[in-house]
XYZ file of C-alpha atoms in Angstrom:
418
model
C -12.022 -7.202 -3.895
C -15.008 -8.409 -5.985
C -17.714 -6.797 -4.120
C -15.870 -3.660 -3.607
C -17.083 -2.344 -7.443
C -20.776 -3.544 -7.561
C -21.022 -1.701 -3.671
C -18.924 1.363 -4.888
C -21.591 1.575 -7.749
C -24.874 1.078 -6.360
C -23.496 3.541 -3.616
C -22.607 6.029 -5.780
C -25.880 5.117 -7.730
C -27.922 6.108 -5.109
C -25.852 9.175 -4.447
C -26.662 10.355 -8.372
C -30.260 11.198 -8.300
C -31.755 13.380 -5.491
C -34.769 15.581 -4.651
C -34.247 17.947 -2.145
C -36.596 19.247 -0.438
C -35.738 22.737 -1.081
C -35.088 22.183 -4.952
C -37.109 19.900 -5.806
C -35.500 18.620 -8.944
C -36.424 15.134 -10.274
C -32.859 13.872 -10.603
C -33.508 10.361 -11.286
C -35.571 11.359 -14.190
C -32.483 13.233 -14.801
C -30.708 10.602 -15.575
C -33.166 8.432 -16.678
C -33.722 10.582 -19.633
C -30.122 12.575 -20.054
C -27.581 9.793 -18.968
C -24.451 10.771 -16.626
C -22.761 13.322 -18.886
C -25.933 15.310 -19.157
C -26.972 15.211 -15.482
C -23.286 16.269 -14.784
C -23.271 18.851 -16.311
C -26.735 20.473 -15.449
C -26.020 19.570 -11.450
C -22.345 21.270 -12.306
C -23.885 24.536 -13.938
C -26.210 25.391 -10.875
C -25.042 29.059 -9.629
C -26.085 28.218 -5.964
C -26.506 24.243 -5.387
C -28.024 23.182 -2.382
C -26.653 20.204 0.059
C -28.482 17.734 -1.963
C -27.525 18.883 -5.301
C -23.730 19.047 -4.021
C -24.453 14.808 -2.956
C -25.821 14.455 -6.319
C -23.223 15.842 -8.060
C -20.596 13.546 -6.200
C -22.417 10.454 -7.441
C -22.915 11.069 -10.477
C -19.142 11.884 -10.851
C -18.692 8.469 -9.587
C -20.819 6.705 -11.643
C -19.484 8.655 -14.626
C -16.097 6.919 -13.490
C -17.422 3.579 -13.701
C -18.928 4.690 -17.018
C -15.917 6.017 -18.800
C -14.024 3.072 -17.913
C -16.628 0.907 -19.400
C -16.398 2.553 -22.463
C -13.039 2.913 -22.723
C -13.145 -1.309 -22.250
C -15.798 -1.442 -24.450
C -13.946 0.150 -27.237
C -10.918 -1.995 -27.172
C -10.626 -5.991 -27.945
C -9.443 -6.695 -24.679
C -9.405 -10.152 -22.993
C -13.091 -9.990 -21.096
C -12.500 -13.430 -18.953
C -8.521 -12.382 -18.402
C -9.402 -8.864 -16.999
C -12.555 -9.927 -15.529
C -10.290 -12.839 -13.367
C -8.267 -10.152 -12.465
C -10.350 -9.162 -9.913
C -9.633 -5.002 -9.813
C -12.753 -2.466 -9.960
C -13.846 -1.470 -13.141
C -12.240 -4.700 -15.112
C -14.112 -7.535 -14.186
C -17.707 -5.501 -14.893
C -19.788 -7.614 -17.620
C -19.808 -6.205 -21.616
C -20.837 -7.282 -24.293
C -18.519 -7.702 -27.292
C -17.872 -4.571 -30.115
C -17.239 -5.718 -32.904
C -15.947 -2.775 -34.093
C -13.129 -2.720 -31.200
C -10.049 -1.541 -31.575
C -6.552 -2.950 -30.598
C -5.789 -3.421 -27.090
C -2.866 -1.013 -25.785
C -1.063 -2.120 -22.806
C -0.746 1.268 -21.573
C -4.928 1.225 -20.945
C -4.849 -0.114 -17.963
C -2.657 2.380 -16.655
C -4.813 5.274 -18.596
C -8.038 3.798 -17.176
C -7.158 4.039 -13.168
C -5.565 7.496 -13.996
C -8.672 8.949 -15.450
C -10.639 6.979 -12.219
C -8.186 8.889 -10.352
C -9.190 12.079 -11.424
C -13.031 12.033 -11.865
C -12.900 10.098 -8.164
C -11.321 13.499 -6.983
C -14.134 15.484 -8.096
C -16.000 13.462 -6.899
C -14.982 13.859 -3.078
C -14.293 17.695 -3.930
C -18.616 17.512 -4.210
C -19.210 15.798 -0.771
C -16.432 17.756 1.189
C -18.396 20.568 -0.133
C -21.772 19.701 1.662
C -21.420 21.721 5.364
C -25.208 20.580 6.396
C -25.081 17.104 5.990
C -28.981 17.018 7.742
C -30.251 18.871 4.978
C -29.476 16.240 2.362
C -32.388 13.669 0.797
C -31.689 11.674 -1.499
C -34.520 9.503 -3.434
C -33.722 7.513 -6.304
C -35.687 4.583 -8.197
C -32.406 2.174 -8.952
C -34.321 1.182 -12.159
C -33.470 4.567 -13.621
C -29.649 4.060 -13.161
C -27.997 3.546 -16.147
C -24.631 3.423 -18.335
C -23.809 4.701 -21.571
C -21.469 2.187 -22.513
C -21.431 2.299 -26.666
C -21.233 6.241 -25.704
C -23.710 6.967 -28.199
C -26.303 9.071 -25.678
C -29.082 6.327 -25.719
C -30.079 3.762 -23.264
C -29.133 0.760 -24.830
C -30.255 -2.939 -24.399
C -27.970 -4.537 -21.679
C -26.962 -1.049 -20.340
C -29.001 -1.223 -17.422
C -27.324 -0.726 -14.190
C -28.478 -4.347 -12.945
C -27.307 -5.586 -16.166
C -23.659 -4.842 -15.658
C -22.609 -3.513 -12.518
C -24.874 -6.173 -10.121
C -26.418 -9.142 -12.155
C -25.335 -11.104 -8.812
C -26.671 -8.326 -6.273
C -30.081 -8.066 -8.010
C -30.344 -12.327 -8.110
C -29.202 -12.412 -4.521
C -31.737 -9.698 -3.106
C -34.373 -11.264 -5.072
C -33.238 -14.642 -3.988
C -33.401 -13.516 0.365
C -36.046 -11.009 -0.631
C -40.111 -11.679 0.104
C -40.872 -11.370 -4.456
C -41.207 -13.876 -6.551
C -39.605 -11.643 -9.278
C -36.472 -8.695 -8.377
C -38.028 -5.091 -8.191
C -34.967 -2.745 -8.580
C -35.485 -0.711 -5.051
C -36.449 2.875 -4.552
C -34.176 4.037 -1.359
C -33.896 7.709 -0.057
C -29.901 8.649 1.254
C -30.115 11.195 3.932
C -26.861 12.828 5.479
C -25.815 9.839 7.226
C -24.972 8.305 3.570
C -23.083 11.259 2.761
C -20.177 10.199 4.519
C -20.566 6.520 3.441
C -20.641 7.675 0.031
C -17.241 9.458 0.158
C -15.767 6.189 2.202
C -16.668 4.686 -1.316
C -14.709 6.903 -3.199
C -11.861 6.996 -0.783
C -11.990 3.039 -1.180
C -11.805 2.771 -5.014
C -9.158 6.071 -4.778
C -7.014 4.090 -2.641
C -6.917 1.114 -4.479
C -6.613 2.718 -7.958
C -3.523 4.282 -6.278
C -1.758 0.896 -5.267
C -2.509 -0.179 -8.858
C -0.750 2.704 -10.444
C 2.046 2.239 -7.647
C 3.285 -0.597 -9.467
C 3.173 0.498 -13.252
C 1.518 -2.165 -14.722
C 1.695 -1.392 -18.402
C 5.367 -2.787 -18.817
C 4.358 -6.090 -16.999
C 1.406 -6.118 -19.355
C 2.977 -5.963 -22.562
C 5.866 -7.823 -21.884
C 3.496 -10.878 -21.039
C 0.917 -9.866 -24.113
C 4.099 -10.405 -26.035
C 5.766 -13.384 -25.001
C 2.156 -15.054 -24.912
C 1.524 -13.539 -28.941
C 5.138 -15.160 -29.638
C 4.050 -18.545 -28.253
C 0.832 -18.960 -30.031
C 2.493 -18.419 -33.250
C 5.131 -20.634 -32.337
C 2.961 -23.572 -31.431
C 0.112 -22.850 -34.012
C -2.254 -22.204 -30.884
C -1.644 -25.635 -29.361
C -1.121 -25.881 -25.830
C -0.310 -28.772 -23.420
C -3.045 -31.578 -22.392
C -2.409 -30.292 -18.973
C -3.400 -27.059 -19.627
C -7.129 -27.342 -20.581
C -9.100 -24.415 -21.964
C -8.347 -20.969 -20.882
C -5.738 -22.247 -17.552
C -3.049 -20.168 -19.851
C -4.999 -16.839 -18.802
C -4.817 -17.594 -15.389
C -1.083 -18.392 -15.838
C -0.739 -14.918 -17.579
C -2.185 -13.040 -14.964
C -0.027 -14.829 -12.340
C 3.233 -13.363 -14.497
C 1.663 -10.073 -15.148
C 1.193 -9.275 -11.496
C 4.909 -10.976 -10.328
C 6.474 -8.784 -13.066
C 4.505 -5.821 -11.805
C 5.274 -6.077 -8.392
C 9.066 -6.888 -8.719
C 11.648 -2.981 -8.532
C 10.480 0.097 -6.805
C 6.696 0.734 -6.170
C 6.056 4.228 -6.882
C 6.555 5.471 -2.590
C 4.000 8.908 -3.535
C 1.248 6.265 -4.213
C 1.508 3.641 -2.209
C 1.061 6.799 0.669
C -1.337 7.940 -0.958
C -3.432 4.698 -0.749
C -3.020 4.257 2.840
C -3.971 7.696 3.400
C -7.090 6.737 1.467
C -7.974 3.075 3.122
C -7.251 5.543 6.397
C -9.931 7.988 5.138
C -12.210 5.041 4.213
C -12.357 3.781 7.800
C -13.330 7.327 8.858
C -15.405 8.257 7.155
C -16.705 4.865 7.990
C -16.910 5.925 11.536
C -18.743 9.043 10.693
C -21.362 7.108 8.936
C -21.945 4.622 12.036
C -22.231 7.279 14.279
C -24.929 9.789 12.255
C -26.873 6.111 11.677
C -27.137 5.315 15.472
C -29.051 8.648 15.587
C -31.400 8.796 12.910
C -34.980 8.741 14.257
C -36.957 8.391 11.155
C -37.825 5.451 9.238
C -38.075 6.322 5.277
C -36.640 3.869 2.718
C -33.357 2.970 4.358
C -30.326 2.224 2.569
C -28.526 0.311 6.053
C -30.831 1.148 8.583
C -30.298 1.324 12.722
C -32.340 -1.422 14.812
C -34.759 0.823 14.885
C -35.288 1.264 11.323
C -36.105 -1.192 7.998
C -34.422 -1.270 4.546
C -35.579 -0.577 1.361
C -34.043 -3.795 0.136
C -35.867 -7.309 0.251
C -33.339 -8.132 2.723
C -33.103 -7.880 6.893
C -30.245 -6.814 8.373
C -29.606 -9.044 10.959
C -29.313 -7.390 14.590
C -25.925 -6.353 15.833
C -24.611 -5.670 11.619
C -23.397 -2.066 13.068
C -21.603 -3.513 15.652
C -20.010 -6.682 14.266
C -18.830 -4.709 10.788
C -17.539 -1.326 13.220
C -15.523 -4.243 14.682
C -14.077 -5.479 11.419
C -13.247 -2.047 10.030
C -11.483 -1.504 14.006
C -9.322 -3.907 13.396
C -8.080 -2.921 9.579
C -7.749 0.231 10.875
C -4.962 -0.918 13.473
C -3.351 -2.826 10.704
C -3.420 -0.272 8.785
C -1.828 2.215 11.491
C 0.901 -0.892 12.459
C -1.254 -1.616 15.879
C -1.787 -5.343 14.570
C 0.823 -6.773 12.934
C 0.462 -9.222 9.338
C 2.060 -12.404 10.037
C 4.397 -13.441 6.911
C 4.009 -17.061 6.035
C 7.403 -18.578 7.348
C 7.658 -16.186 10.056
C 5.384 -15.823 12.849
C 6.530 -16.747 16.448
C 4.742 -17.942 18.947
C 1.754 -20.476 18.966
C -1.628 -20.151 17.775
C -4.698 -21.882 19.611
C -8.443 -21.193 18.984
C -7.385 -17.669 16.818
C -4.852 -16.269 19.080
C -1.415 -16.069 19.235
C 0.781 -16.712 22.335
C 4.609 -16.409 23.035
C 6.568 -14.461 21.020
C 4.572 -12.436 18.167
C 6.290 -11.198 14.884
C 4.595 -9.951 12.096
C 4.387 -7.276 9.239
C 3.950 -3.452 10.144
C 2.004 -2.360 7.063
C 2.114 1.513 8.005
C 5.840 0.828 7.378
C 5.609 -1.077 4.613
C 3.228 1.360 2.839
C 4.835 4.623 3.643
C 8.317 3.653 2.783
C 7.428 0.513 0.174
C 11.041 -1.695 -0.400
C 12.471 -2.937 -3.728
C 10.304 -5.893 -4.187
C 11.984 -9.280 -4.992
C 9.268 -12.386 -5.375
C 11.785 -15.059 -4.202
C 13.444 -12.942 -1.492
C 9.917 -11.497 -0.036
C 8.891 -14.810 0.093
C 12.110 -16.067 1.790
C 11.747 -13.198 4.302
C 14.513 -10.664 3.430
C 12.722 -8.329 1.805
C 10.216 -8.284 4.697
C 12.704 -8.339 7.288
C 13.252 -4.250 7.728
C 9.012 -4.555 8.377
C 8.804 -6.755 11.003
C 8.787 -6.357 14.879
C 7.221 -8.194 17.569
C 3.510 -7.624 18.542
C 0.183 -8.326 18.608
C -0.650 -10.069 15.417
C -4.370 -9.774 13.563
C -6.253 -12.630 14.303
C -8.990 -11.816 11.535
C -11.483 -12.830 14.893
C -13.827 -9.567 14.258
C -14.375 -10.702 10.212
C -14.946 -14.256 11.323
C -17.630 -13.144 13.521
C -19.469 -11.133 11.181
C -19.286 -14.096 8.663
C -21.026 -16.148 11.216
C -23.573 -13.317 11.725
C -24.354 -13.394 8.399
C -24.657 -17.139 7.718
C -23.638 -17.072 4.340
C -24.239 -14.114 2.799
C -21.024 -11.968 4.485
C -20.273 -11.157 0.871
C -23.728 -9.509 0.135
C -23.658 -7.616 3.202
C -19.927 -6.675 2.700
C -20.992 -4.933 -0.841
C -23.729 -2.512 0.751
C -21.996 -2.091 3.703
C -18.253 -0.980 2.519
């Protein structure tokens, strides 16, 4: 989960700022000099847009989600470390403090993946729009991306998109890159990315949708509460055992088991698998327009017969080892491959495989008709009882291979590859 936001965002970066070749419009100079909201709106007024302008428009409807929910963080004296161990897109993103914040509401949370929700939807209504995906190019210097977090229409020290969004991605690439010092990239998307762009947005859709599916703003402030009545209680003092900030941690545990316990909301949690679905084909789509791409011009993930644009090489067989990973989520995610619960499995396991009698968790199942969740009694097996069957389990074999592939850096590679 903590790659999927800095990938989502340089994706949709990239997707923001085109030149056609019919057009001709400067788009990263766009943005570069009139933020999101104005490039927005001047890609959304064009009478007749071509292919190009319809993939700009879609990214920079996704980078205007990532930048309302910044400033919608920004704006509120929320917990930085506590939402940023949380782990969900859009949270854990790097600010810097306002000190003119206002109160925290517990309902933001909830407000924050709703709006996502909806600008992600426009979004995907601009790529599904594009019916010539060959005629889109894309070129975009990365060092024009930016966010207007403080919302006051200037570009802003620390608003940067390498600043906030992929600190980590730009020390990494200039870490395996051939530089002594991190030059943002310049990278041209062509119609291949179209697809992988809207796999983006399906990904951070989906996901904002299991979120929502579990209404997080009661579980929020009943902990914010409780945790407000304690400090008062103790004057701020806290157990030797629990050094520092451990009590955040221990919040978040409680928020999420409070969140998850009743009735997940059934509409979203379908609506998320229909999404991850989506994701994988869209995926697919993207794999298959990459294998035939001929030219070589400032690749974003190239074919073996083409280089990226990033100080990076994409070690050979990349295609094939992450088509195999996103194979086998699909099957979990269609109930092919089963999830093994933790005290129920069956059978033996030797070298990654399972033999004898195979039990495990049919997620199709379990998302499209989600049960009355109960901690204790999911953990038990109860709850999970009407979702399991016998049969082939997921061995996680396919991921473990592209780790090795990758030789440390399968998290890198798993943020520009989605």
């Amino acid at each position: 989960m903590k790659a999927i936001l800095t990938t989502a965002v340089l994706a949709a970066s990239c997707a923001a700022f085109s030149t056609s070749a019919g057009a001709q419009t400067d788009y990263s100079a766009l943005i570069r000099d009139q933020g999101l909201s104005g490039a927005q709106q001047a890609l959304a007024a064009k009478p007749s847009p071509s292919e190009s302008d319809l993939f700009a428009l879609g990214g920079v409807r996704f980078l205007s989600t990532v930048e309302r929910a910044l400033q919608s963080l920004y704006a509120t004296r929320i917990d930085r470390e506590m939402v940023q161990k949380s782990g969900l897109p859009f949270l854990r993103l790097p600010l810097a403090p306002n000190p003119d914040a206002e109160p925290f509401r517990p309902e933001q949370i909830e407000e924050l993946f709703l709006g996502a929700l909806s600008d992600l939807e426009q979004s995907l209504q601009a790529l599904d729009a594009i019916s010539a995906p060959d005629e889109v190019g894309v070129v975009i210097n990365t060092a024009d991306l930016w966010f207007d977090v403080n919302a006051n229409g200037a570009r802003d020290k620390g608003e940067g998109f390498y600043e906030i969004a992929a600190p980590r991605l730009a020390a990494q690439l200039e870490f395996l890159g051939d530089e002594t010092n991190f030059t943002p990239p310049v990278i041209r998307f062509d119609g291949s990315d179209v697809a992988w762009l809207a796999a983006y947005v399906h990904l951070l859709s989906g996901t904002s949708e299991q979120v929502l599916a579990f209404d997080p703003t009661e579980a929020i402030a009943r902990v914010v509460d409780t945790r407000a009545q304690i400090h008062e209680l103790t004057d701020g003092q806290y157990p030797w055992f629990i050094g520092g900030d451990e009590w955040k941690v221990i919040d978040l545990i409680a928020m999420w088991i409070h969140a998850i316990e009743g009735q997940p909301d059934p509409d979203r949690t379908r609506a998320a698998h229909q999404h991850f679905l989506d994701m994988i084909a869209e995926n697919k789509t993207f794999w298959a327009r990459v294998a035939l791409e001929t030219d070589n011009d400032r690749e974003w993930i190239p074919n073996e017969r083409q280089q990226t644009a990033l100080p990076l090489e994409f070690p050979p067989e990349t295609g094939v080892r992450w088509q195999a990973v996103l194979d086998e989520g699909e099957q979990i995610l269609k109930g092919e491959l089963l999830l093994q619960h933790p005290l129920i499995s069956g059978g033996k396991r030797w070298n990654g495989d399972w033999y004898g009698a195979h039990v495990g968790i049919n997620l199709e199942k379990l998302m499209t008709n989600p049960p009355e969740i109960n901690f204790i009694s999911w953990i038990h097996g109860e709850a999970a009882l009407p979702y399991m069957e016998k049969g082939p389990l997921a061995s996680g074999r396919s991921f473990a291979e592209f780790q090795s592939l990758m030789r440390g850096d399968a998290g890198l590679f798993m943020v520009i590859l989605n």
